CSV table of C-alpha atoms in Angstrom, one decimal:
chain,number,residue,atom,x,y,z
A,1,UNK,CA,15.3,-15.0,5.7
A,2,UNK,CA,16.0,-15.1,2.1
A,3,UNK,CA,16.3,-11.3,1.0
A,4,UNK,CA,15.5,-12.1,-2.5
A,5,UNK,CA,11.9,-12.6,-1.9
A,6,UNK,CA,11.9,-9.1,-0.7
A,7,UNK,CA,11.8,-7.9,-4.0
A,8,UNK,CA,8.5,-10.1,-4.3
A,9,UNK,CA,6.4,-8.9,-1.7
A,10,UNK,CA,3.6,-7.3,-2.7
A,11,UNK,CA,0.7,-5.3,-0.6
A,12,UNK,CA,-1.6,-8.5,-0.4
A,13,UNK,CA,1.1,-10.1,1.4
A,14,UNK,CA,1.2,-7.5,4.1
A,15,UNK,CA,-1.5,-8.1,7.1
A,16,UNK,CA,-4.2,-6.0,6.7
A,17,UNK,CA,-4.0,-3.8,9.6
A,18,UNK,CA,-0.3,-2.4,8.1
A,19,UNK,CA,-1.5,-2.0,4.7
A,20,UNK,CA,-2.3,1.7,5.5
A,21,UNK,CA,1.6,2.2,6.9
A,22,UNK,CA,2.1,0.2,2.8
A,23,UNK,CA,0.0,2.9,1.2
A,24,UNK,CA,1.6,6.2,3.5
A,25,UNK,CA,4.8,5.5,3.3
A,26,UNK,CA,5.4,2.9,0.7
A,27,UNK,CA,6.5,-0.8,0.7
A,28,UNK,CA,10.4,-0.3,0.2
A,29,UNK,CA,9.9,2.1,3.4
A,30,UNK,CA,8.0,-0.3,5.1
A,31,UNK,CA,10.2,-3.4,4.5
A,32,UNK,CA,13.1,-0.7,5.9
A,33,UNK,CA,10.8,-0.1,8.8
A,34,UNK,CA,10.2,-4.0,9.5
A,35,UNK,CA,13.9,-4.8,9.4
A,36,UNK,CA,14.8,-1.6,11.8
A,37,UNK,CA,11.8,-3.2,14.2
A,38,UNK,CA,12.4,-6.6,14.1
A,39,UNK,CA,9.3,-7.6,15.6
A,40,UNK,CA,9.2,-5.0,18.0
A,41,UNK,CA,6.6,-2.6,18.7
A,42,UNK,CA,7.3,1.1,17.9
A,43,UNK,CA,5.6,4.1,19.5
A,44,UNK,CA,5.5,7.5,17.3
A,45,UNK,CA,4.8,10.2,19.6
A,46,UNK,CA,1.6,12.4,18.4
A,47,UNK,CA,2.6,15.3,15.9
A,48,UNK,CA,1.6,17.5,18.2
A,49,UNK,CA,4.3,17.1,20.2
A,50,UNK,CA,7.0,17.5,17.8
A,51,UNK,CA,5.2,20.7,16.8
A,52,UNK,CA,5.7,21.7,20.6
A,53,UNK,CA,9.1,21.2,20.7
A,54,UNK,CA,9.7,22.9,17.5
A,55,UNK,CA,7.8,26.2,18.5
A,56,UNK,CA,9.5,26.5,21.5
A,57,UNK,CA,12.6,26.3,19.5
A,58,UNK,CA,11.5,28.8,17.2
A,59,UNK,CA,10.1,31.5,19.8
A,60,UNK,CA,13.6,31.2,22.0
A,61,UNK,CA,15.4,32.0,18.7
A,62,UNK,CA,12.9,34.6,18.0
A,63,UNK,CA,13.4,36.0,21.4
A,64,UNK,CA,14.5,39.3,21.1
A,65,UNK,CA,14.4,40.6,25.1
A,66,UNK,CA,10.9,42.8,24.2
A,67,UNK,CA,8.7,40.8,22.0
A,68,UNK,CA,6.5,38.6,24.3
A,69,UNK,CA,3.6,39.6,23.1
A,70,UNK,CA,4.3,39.5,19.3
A,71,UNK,CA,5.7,36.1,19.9
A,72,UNK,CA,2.6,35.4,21.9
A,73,UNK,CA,0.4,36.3,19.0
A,74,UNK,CA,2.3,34.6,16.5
A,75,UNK,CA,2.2,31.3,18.0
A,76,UNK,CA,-1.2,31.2,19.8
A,77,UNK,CA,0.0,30.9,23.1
A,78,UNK,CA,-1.0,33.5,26.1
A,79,UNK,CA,1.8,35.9,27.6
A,80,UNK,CA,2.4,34.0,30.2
A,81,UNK,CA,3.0,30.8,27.9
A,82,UNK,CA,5.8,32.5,26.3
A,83,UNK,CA,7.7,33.9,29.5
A,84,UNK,CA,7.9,30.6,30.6
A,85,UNK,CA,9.5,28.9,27.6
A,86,UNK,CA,11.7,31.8,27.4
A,87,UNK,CA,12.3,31.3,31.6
A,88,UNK,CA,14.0,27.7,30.3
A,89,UNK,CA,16.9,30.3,28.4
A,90,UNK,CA,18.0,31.4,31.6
């Protein structure tokens, strides 16, 4: 494919079920995105699970020995929650 037409595209010629990807993240970032696929389908896990993995990063630095139920209070998650991310440190 000739990669100077890239620098032609333009949102119409995007099908219109990845225009919204266009508008979030940008057509230079979605032509980047279409040349890492390569006709492929991509899965993005839901943000929720990111945000899991990064609060149980957080409370097992944040661990101090005694705080289980600060930590538990901080992060919305019950007592027993906590104990066993912090179980994984051992």
């Amino acid at each position: 494919m000739d990669n100077n037409l890239l620098e032609f595209v333009v949102e119409a010629d995007i099908p219109e079920s990845y225009q919204p990807v266009v508008s979030l993240i940008g057509m230079e970032n979605f032509l980047k995105l279409c040349r890492y696929a390569m006709g492929d389908e991509l899965y993005f896990p839901m943000q929720e699970s990111i945000l899991r993995n990064t609060r149980k990063r957080l409370i097992t630095q944040e661990y101090t020995g005694d705080n289980v139920i600060e930590l538990s209070r901080k992060y919305n998650l019950t007592q027993t929650r906590v104990r066993g991310i912090i179980k994984d440190l051992k």
